[in-house]
Short mmCIF file of C-alpha atoms and ligand atoms in Angstrom, two decimals:
data_model
loop_
_atom_site.label_atom_id
_atom_site.label_comp_id
_atom_site.label_asym_id
_atom_site.label_seq_id
_atom_site.Cartn_x
_atom_site.Cartn_y
_atom_site.Cartn_z
CA MET H 1 18.01 -33.42 9.32
CA SER H 2 17.03 -35.28 6.19
CA GLY H 3 19.37 -33.94 3.57
CA HIS H 4 18.92 -37.09 1.56
CA LYS H 5 15.31 -36.25 0.80
CA ASP H 6 14.65 -34.51 -2.52
CA ARG H 7 14.09 -30.81 -2.16
CA VAL H 8 10.48 -29.65 -2.40
CA TYR H 9 10.38 -26.29 -4.19
CA LEU H 10 7.92 -23.45 -3.79
CA SER H 11 6.71 -23.22 -7.41
CA PRO H 12 9.13 -24.80 -9.90
CA PRO H 13 8.65 -24.84 -13.70
CA HIS H 14 6.43 -27.68 -14.89
CA MET H 15 6.94 -28.71 -18.51
CA ASN H 16 5.02 -31.24 -20.58
CA ALA H 17 5.54 -32.91 -23.96
CA ARG H 18 3.78 -30.19 -25.96
CA GLU H 19 6.24 -27.49 -24.85
CA ARG H 20 9.05 -29.64 -26.17
CA GLU H 21 7.28 -30.05 -29.51
CA PHE H 22 6.58 -26.33 -29.84
CA LEU H 23 10.15 -25.49 -28.90
CA LEU H 24 11.72 -27.97 -31.33
CA ASP H 25 9.39 -26.87 -34.15
CA ALA H 26 10.48 -23.27 -33.64
CA PHE H 27 14.10 -24.39 -33.43
CA ASP H 28 13.90 -26.48 -36.60
CA SER H 29 12.17 -23.69 -38.54
CA ASN H 30 15.06 -21.37 -37.52
CA TRP H 31 12.61 -18.80 -36.12
CA ILE H 32 14.85 -18.33 -33.09
CA ALA H 33 14.72 -14.61 -32.43
CA PRO H 34 13.79 -11.86 -32.20
CA ILE H 35 10.30 -12.24 -33.68
CA GLY H 36 8.46 -14.94 -35.58
CA PRO H 37 5.19 -16.84 -35.97
CA ASP H 38 5.15 -18.28 -32.44
CA LEU H 39 5.45 -14.83 -30.89
CA ASN H 40 2.49 -13.57 -32.94
CA ALA H 41 0.48 -16.68 -32.10
CA PHE H 42 1.36 -16.56 -28.38
CA GLU H 43 0.29 -12.90 -28.23
CA GLN H 44 -3.03 -13.72 -29.87
CA GLU H 45 -3.62 -16.79 -27.72
CA VAL H 46 -2.98 -14.97 -24.44
CA ALA H 47 -5.17 -12.03 -25.52
CA ALA H 48 -7.98 -14.41 -26.52
CA LYS H 49 -7.72 -16.30 -23.23
CA VAL H 50 -7.82 -13.12 -21.15
CA GLY H 51 -10.47 -11.40 -23.26
CA VAL H 52 -8.50 -8.35 -24.37
CA ALA H 53 -8.03 -7.16 -27.94
CA HIS H 54 -4.25 -6.65 -28.13
CA SER H 55 -1.02 -7.80 -26.53
CA ALA H 56 2.74 -7.43 -26.83
CA GLY H 57 5.12 -10.23 -25.84
CA LEU H 58 8.01 -8.83 -23.82
CA ALA H 59 11.20 -9.95 -22.12
CA SER H 60 9.66 -9.71 -18.63
CA GLY H 61 6.70 -8.56 -16.59
CA THR H 62 8.90 -5.77 -15.27
CA ALA H 63 9.49 -4.54 -18.84
CA ALA H 64 5.72 -4.60 -19.39
CA ILE H 65 5.11 -2.38 -16.33
CA HIS H 66 7.89 -0.03 -17.45
CA LEU H 67 6.42 0.38 -20.94
CA ALA H 68 2.86 0.72 -19.60
CA LEU H 69 3.89 3.61 -17.35
CA GLN H 70 5.87 5.26 -20.12
CA LEU H 71 2.88 4.97 -22.49
CA LEU H 72 0.78 6.76 -19.86
CA GLY H 73 3.30 9.60 -19.91
CA VAL H 74 4.76 8.98 -16.45
CA GLY H 75 7.91 11.00 -16.00
CA SER H 76 10.08 12.96 -13.65
CA GLY H 77 8.10 14.77 -10.93
CA ASP H 78 4.97 12.62 -11.32
CA GLU H 79 3.46 10.42 -8.63
CA VAL H 80 2.27 6.85 -9.22
CA LEU H 81 0.15 5.01 -6.65
CA VAL H 82 1.25 1.39 -6.09
CA SER H 83 0.10 -1.46 -3.84
CA SER H 84 2.74 -1.73 -1.11
CA PHE H 85 2.20 -5.44 -0.49
CA THR H 86 3.91 -6.83 -3.59
CA PHE H 87 7.19 -7.81 -5.21
CA ALA H 88 9.64 -4.95 -5.91
CA ALA H 89 9.08 -5.27 -9.67
CA SER H 90 5.71 -3.49 -9.29
CA VAL H 91 7.49 -0.38 -8.00
CA ASN H 92 10.94 -0.33 -9.63
CA PRO H 93 9.69 0.86 -13.06
CA VAL H 94 8.15 3.95 -11.41
CA CYS H 95 11.69 4.83 -10.34
CA TYR H 96 13.20 4.05 -13.78
CA LEU H 97 11.02 6.90 -15.09
CA GLY H 98 12.08 9.35 -12.39
CA ALA H 99 8.61 9.39 -10.81
CA THR H 100 7.75 8.95 -7.12
CA PRO H 101 5.95 5.81 -5.94
CA VAL H 102 3.19 6.45 -3.39
CA LEU H 103 2.61 3.19 -1.53
CA LEU H 104 -0.84 2.06 -0.32
CA ASP H 105 -1.84 -0.58 2.24
CA SER H 106 -3.86 -3.75 1.71
CA GLU H 107 -7.29 -4.79 3.00
CA ARG H 108 -7.71 -7.91 5.12
CA GLY H 109 -10.45 -9.37 2.92
CA THR H 110 -8.27 -10.01 -0.14
CA TRP H 111 -4.75 -8.94 0.99
CA ASN H 112 -4.89 -6.65 -2.07
CA LEU H 113 -5.04 -2.85 -2.36
CA ASP H 114 -7.51 -1.36 0.15
CA PRO H 115 -10.10 0.63 -1.85
CA ASN H 116 -10.83 2.80 1.21
CA VAL H 117 -7.20 3.90 1.43
CA LEU H 118 -7.23 4.52 -2.32
CA GLU H 119 -10.37 6.66 -2.04
CA THR H 120 -8.97 8.80 0.79
CA VAL H 121 -5.70 9.38 -1.06
CA LEU H 122 -7.45 10.26 -4.34
CA GLN H 123 -9.83 12.65 -2.54
CA ASN H 124 -6.97 14.45 -0.79
CA LYS H 125 -4.80 14.65 -3.87
CA ALA H 126 -7.72 15.88 -6.01
CA GLN H 127 -8.36 18.70 -3.50
CA LYS H 128 -4.71 19.74 -3.70
CA GLY H 129 -4.68 19.40 -7.50
CA THR H 130 -1.91 16.80 -7.35
CA LEU H 131 -3.60 13.69 -8.74
CA PRO H 132 -1.26 10.80 -9.54
CA LYS H 133 -0.39 9.94 -13.12
CA ALA H 134 -1.40 6.27 -12.70
CA LEU H 135 -2.24 3.46 -10.29
CA VAL H 136 -0.35 0.14 -10.35
CA VAL H 137 -2.65 -2.36 -8.63
CA VAL H 138 -1.45 -5.89 -7.92
CA ASP H 139 -3.45 -9.15 -8.07
CA LEU H 140 -1.56 -10.84 -5.28
CA TYR H 141 -0.79 -14.57 -5.16
CA GLY H 142 -3.21 -15.08 -8.03
CA GLN H 143 -6.26 -13.32 -6.60
CA ALA H 144 -7.78 -10.28 -8.32
CA ALA H 145 -8.14 -7.04 -6.35
CA ASP H 146 -11.57 -5.52 -5.67
CA TYR H 147 -12.23 -4.02 -9.11
CA ASP H 148 -15.90 -3.38 -8.28
CA ALA H 149 -14.57 -0.59 -6.05
CA ILE H 150 -11.23 0.33 -7.68
CA VAL H 151 -12.31 0.82 -11.31
CA PRO H 152 -15.13 3.35 -10.62
CA LEU H 153 -12.90 5.25 -8.17
CA CYS H 154 -10.12 5.63 -10.72
CA GLN H 155 -12.64 6.59 -13.41
CA ARG H 156 -14.10 9.29 -11.15
CA TYR H 157 -10.67 10.88 -10.72
CA GLY H 158 -9.40 10.14 -14.24
CA VAL H 159 -6.47 8.04 -13.03
CA PRO H 160 -5.47 5.23 -15.45
CA ILE H 161 -4.93 1.73 -14.06
CA VAL H 162 -2.00 -0.57 -14.78
CA GLU H 163 -3.07 -3.99 -13.54
CA ASP H 164 -0.06 -6.01 -12.35
CA ALA H 165 -1.50 -9.47 -12.93
CA ALA H 166 1.99 -11.02 -13.08
CA GLU H 167 0.91 -13.72 -10.61
CA ALA H 168 -2.73 -14.00 -11.67
CA LEU H 169 -2.95 -15.39 -15.23
CA GLY H 170 -6.07 -17.57 -15.39
CA ALA H 171 -7.77 -16.00 -12.37
CA THR H 172 -11.15 -14.29 -12.72
CA PHE H 173 -13.22 -11.70 -10.85
CA GLN H 174 -16.96 -11.36 -11.54
CA GLY H 175 -16.38 -13.72 -14.47
CA LYS H 176 -13.77 -11.47 -16.14
CA HIS H 177 -10.10 -12.40 -16.39
CA ALA H 178 -7.40 -10.85 -14.23
CA GLY H 179 -5.33 -8.58 -16.45
CA SER H 180 -8.41 -7.21 -18.24
CA PHE H 181 -9.51 -4.73 -15.54
CA GLY H 182 -6.77 -2.15 -16.01
CA ASP H 183 -6.35 0.25 -18.93
CA MET H 184 -3.35 -2.00 -19.43
CA GLY H 185 -2.62 -5.40 -17.88
CA VAL H 186 0.70 -7.10 -17.19
CA PHE H 187 1.62 -10.80 -17.05
CA SER H 188 4.91 -12.50 -16.15
CA PHE H 189 6.22 -15.81 -17.46
CA ASN H 190 9.12 -15.91 -15.03
CA GLY H 191 10.24 -19.37 -13.91
CA ASN H 192 8.14 -19.44 -10.73
CA LYS H 193 4.86 -18.18 -12.24
CA ILE H 194 1.85 -20.36 -13.10
CA ILE H 195 3.09 -20.70 -16.68
CA THR H 196 6.64 -19.90 -17.70
CA THR H 197 8.75 -19.20 -20.77
CA SER H 198 11.86 -19.33 -18.52
CA GLY H 199 11.66 -15.54 -18.59
CA GLY H 200 9.13 -13.33 -20.29
CA GLY H 201 6.13 -11.10 -19.91
CA MET H 202 3.20 -9.57 -21.74
CA LEU H 203 1.43 -6.24 -21.90
CA VAL H 204 -2.28 -6.44 -22.79
CA SER H 205 -4.87 -3.80 -23.57
CA ASP H 206 -7.94 -3.05 -25.64
CA ASN H 207 -6.12 0.06 -26.88
CA GLU H 208 -4.34 -0.88 -30.09
CA THR H 209 -2.34 2.36 -30.26
CA TRP H 210 -0.67 1.62 -26.94
CA ILE H 211 0.21 -1.96 -27.83
CA THR H 212 1.59 -1.01 -31.24
CA ARG H 213 3.69 1.66 -29.56
CA ALA H 214 4.83 -0.81 -26.86
CA ARG H 215 6.13 -3.17 -29.59
CA HIS H 216 7.92 -0.26 -31.24
CA LEU H 217 9.59 0.91 -28.01
CA ALA H 218 10.47 -2.71 -27.16
CA THR H 219 12.42 -3.17 -30.42
CA GLN H 220 14.85 -0.25 -29.93
CA ALA H 221 12.26 2.16 -31.39
CA ARG H 222 13.47 1.45 -34.93
CA GLU H 223 11.56 3.44 -37.51
CA PRO H 224 10.70 1.51 -40.70
CA ALA H 225 13.81 2.49 -42.65
CA ALA H 226 16.59 0.22 -43.91
CA HIS H 227 19.25 2.38 -42.30
CA TYR H 228 17.68 2.32 -38.79
CA GLU H 229 16.13 5.71 -38.22
CA HIS H 230 15.34 6.68 -34.60
CA VAL H 231 12.92 9.27 -33.25
CA ASP H 232 12.47 7.88 -29.71
CA VAL H 233 14.68 6.30 -27.09
CA GLY H 234 13.85 2.59 -27.23
CA TYR H 235 14.50 -0.61 -25.30
CA ASN H 236 15.53 -4.17 -26.09
CA TYR H 237 12.43 -5.64 -24.43
CA ARG H 238 10.92 -8.09 -26.95
CA LEU H 239 10.15 -11.73 -26.11
CA SER H 240 12.07 -14.13 -28.35
CA ASN H 241 10.17 -16.40 -30.72
CA LEU H 242 11.80 -19.48 -29.20
CA LEU H 243 10.49 -18.60 -25.74
CA ALA H 244 7.08 -17.70 -27.12
CA ALA H 245 6.93 -21.23 -28.57
CA LEU H 246 7.51 -22.59 -25.07
CA GLY H 247 4.76 -20.30 -23.80
CA ARG H 248 2.25 -21.66 -26.33
CA GLY H 249 2.75 -25.16 -24.98
CA GLN H 250 2.42 -23.92 -21.39
CA LEU H 251 -0.73 -21.95 -22.19
CA GLU H 252 -2.48 -25.10 -23.43
CA ASP H 253 -2.24 -26.41 -19.86
CA LEU H 254 -3.24 -23.19 -18.10
CA ASP H 255 -6.75 -24.32 -17.12
CA ALA H 256 -5.41 -27.62 -15.77
CA LYS H 257 -2.72 -25.74 -13.84
CA VAL H 258 -5.29 -23.42 -12.28
CA ASP H 259 -7.38 -26.43 -11.25
CA LYS H 260 -4.31 -28.13 -9.79
CA LYS H 261 -3.20 -25.02 -7.84
CA ARG H 262 -6.72 -24.61 -6.47
CA ALA H 263 -6.77 -28.28 -5.47
CA ILE H 264 -3.44 -27.82 -3.65
CA PHE H 265 -4.86 -24.84 -1.75
CA ALA H 266 -7.98 -26.84 -0.83
CA ALA H 267 -5.90 -29.81 0.32
CA TYR H 268 -3.68 -27.69 2.58
CA LYS H 269 -6.78 -26.03 4.02
CA GLU H 270 -8.40 -29.41 4.60
CA ALA H 271 -5.27 -30.71 6.36
CA LEU H 272 -4.40 -27.63 8.47
CA GLY H 273 -7.43 -25.33 8.49
CA HIS H 274 -8.78 -26.71 11.76
CA ILE H 275 -5.70 -25.65 13.74
CA ASP H 276 -6.38 -22.66 16.01
CA GLY H 277 -4.26 -19.67 15.03
CA ILE H 278 -3.81 -20.76 11.40
CA GLU H 279 -5.65 -18.75 8.75
CA PHE H 280 -5.50 -19.29 5.00
CA MET H 281 -5.49 -16.43 2.50
CA PRO H 282 -9.13 -15.31 2.26
CA GLN H 283 -10.81 -16.21 -1.02
CA ASP H 284 -13.03 -13.43 -2.37
CA PRO H 285 -16.32 -15.13 -3.34
CA ARG H 286 -16.71 -12.72 -6.27
CA GLY H 287 -13.62 -14.15 -7.91
CA ARG H 288 -11.79 -17.35 -8.69
CA SER H 289 -8.13 -17.19 -7.70
CA ASN H 290 -5.54 -19.18 -9.64
CA CYS H 291 -4.04 -19.96 -6.17
CA TRP H 292 -0.55 -19.35 -7.55
CA LEU H 293 0.86 -19.89 -4.05
CA THR H 294 -0.97 -21.31 -1.06
CA CYS H 295 -0.42 -18.79 1.76
CA LEU H 296 -1.35 -18.87 5.42
CA THR H 297 -0.81 -16.76 8.50
CA VAL H 298 0.10 -18.04 11.94
CA ASP H 299 -0.78 -16.28 15.21
CA PRO H 300 2.04 -17.22 17.61
CA SER H 301 0.02 -16.09 20.65
CA ILE H 302 -2.31 -19.04 19.88
CA THR H 303 -0.02 -21.63 18.28
CA GLY H 304 3.07 -20.93 20.39
CA VAL H 305 5.28 -20.87 17.28
CA ASP H 306 5.87 -18.08 14.79
CA ARG H 307 6.23 -18.09 11.05
CA GLU H 308 10.02 -18.41 11.19
CA VAL H 309 9.79 -21.56 13.32
CA LEU H 310 7.58 -23.08 10.62
CA ARG H 311 9.80 -21.89 7.76
CA LEU H 312 13.04 -23.09 9.34
CA GLY H 313 11.43 -26.36 10.42
CA LEU H 314 10.40 -27.00 6.82
CA GLU H 315 13.88 -26.00 5.61
CA ASP H 316 15.38 -28.61 7.96
CA GLU H 317 13.37 -31.19 6.02
CA ASN H 318 14.57 -29.75 2.68
CA ILE H 319 11.20 -28.12 1.98
CA GLU H 320 11.18 -24.58 0.57
CA SER H 321 8.68 -22.08 1.95
CA ARG H 322 8.85 -18.30 2.05
CA PRO H 323 7.53 -15.40 4.09
CA LEU H 324 4.86 -13.31 2.36
CA TRP H 325 6.21 -10.30 0.43
CA LYS H 326 7.90 -7.75 2.64
CA PRO H 327 5.85 -4.58 1.97
CA MET H 328 7.58 -1.99 -0.16
CA HIS H 329 7.10 0.80 2.41
CA LEU H 330 9.30 -1.24 4.81
CA GLN H 331 12.13 -1.63 2.26
CA SER H 332 15.05 0.74 2.71
CA VAL H 333 15.21 1.36 -1.05
CA PHE H 334 11.74 2.97 -0.91
CA SER H 335 12.11 4.58 2.54
CA LYS H 336 11.50 8.05 1.06
CA ALA H 337 8.29 7.01 -0.73
CA PRO H 338 5.10 8.32 0.89
CA TYR H 339 2.93 5.60 2.45
CA PHE H 340 -0.79 5.63 3.27
CA GLY H 341 -2.63 3.05 5.33
CA GLY H 342 -2.21 1.05 8.51
CA GLN H 343 -0.47 -2.15 9.50
CA VAL H 344 -2.35 -4.71 7.39
CA ALA H 345 0.46 -5.52 4.95
CA GLU H 346 3.04 -5.29 7.73
CA GLN H 347 1.18 -7.80 9.92
CA LEU H 348 0.68 -10.15 6.99
CA PHE H 349 4.42 -10.04 6.35
CA GLU H 350 5.21 -10.75 9.99
CA THR H 351 2.86 -13.72 10.26
CA GLY H 352 2.53 -15.12 6.75
CA LEU H 353 4.08 -18.07 4.95
CA CYS H 354 3.87 -19.35 1.34
CA LEU H 355 3.85 -23.16 1.04
CA PRO H 356 5.11 -25.39 -1.78
CA SER H 357 2.46 -24.99 -4.48
CA GLY H 358 3.98 -26.24 -7.74
CA THR H 359 1.60 -27.86 -10.21
CA SER H 360 3.99 -30.83 -10.27
CA LEU H 361 3.86 -31.23 -6.46
CA LYS H 362 3.75 -34.95 -5.68
CA ASP H 363 1.28 -36.26 -3.14
CA GLU H 364 4.10 -37.71 -1.02
CA ASP H 365 5.79 -34.28 -0.92
CA PHE H 366 2.51 -32.62 -0.01
CA GLN H 367 2.00 -35.18 2.79
CA ARG H 368 5.56 -34.65 3.99
CA THR H 369 5.05 -30.85 4.10
CA VAL H 370 1.77 -31.18 6.00
CA GLY H 371 3.34 -33.68 8.39
CA VAL H 372 6.19 -31.31 9.28
CA LEU H 373 3.78 -28.43 9.83
CA ARG H 374 1.44 -30.51 12.02
CA THR H 375 4.36 -31.63 14.16
CA LEU H 376 5.66 -28.07 14.54
CA LEU H 377 2.13 -26.89 15.40
CA ARG H 378 1.70 -29.81 17.82
CA ASP H 379 -1.47 -30.90 16.02
CA THR H 380 -1.76 -34.53 17.06
C1 PLP Y 1 6.98 -11.73 -10.92
C2 PLP Y 1 6.33 -10.42 -10.66
C3 PLP Y 1 6.65 -9.29 -11.44
C4 PLP Y 1 7.79 -9.25 -12.41
O1 PLP Y 1 7.75 -10.12 -13.45
P1 PLP Y 1 9.13 -10.54 -14.15
O2 PLP Y 1 8.67 -11.28 -15.36
O3 PLP Y 1 9.88 -11.40 -13.19
O4 PLP Y 1 9.85 -9.29 -14.51
C5 PLP Y 1 5.93 -8.12 -11.23
N1 PLP Y 1 4.99 -8.05 -10.28
C6 PLP Y 1 4.68 -9.10 -9.51
C7 PLP Y 1 3.60 -8.94 -8.49
C8 PLP Y 1 5.36 -10.31 -9.65
O5 PLP Y 1 5.07 -11.34 -8.84
#
């Protein structure tokens, strides 16, 4: 046990001097909340970075998914297809709207939604005349899904795409930014994401009508009347100006953060990639992942130790690591949701581990993490 050693976190917030300046400027100008010049600027800056025309700053990525699905008319009795291998926030908003999530397996090549499973499900549902209202596709751990296959498939069947790029800001696929492949795209600025506003999210789209309506719904659906006239049920989902100011500072460093995360992935692979039974998350050569978290799988029949031995061994040294997402079709809360696919996501969950990948990770902490893993894996 080495409780005296500083804890190494998975992906902690990483602030620089500019964030402090932006934040204090917003503070001193008294543009605290709800809206203000930094929110407008942050929306424009994110949209410009990602290459989409419009964006709405929101309180969370979850709120962005909720509004996106509502804008697509998802409601009670509808089905929405969702990647099963993800965080629960991709699926929960489907349930807020009274619709049924239909969960789909991943492919081994990217760990993202398997386009073959998607095709089979769309074909079958089209034959029965029960096409889903939307697809929520996740760009997992900062790597874009296979949009060369997914976009034409969804176009063929007229199913709109909500791209959950919560983890993938700054990643690209075929030279285009993650978040720009869906009819709407979603980002999160939660504390563990590649850039953070402490909490926050954004909905992006080329469709101005949707984004204008998202802003309206996010501000309690107040009609422009002094006495507060209401036609729709709204939400309190707007990002505060103070937090948007923080986000502007973070965004200035996004490219550097992507480079740093990619360097961390490369360094782990260099240090551990030669060990039999250890595989790193495959990198699709058509894209450039932001490597939000460095993830690997361990085959205990080769290494003699399973993922939990590695995780608990790291924990003993005060180093945080986590299993890969537990697939949504294995969660009791979604046990009634239909599932299509095989055991890809399930096996990844059983064997996979996310390693400390913060952009502020110190070399000594990286070396310490690698050292613990090499000892546990008897790589001497
Ligand atoms: C973080 C995350 C979300 C939710 O974003 P919040 O801002 O925390 O609400 C949604 N989907 C995925 C895949 C995420 O990782």
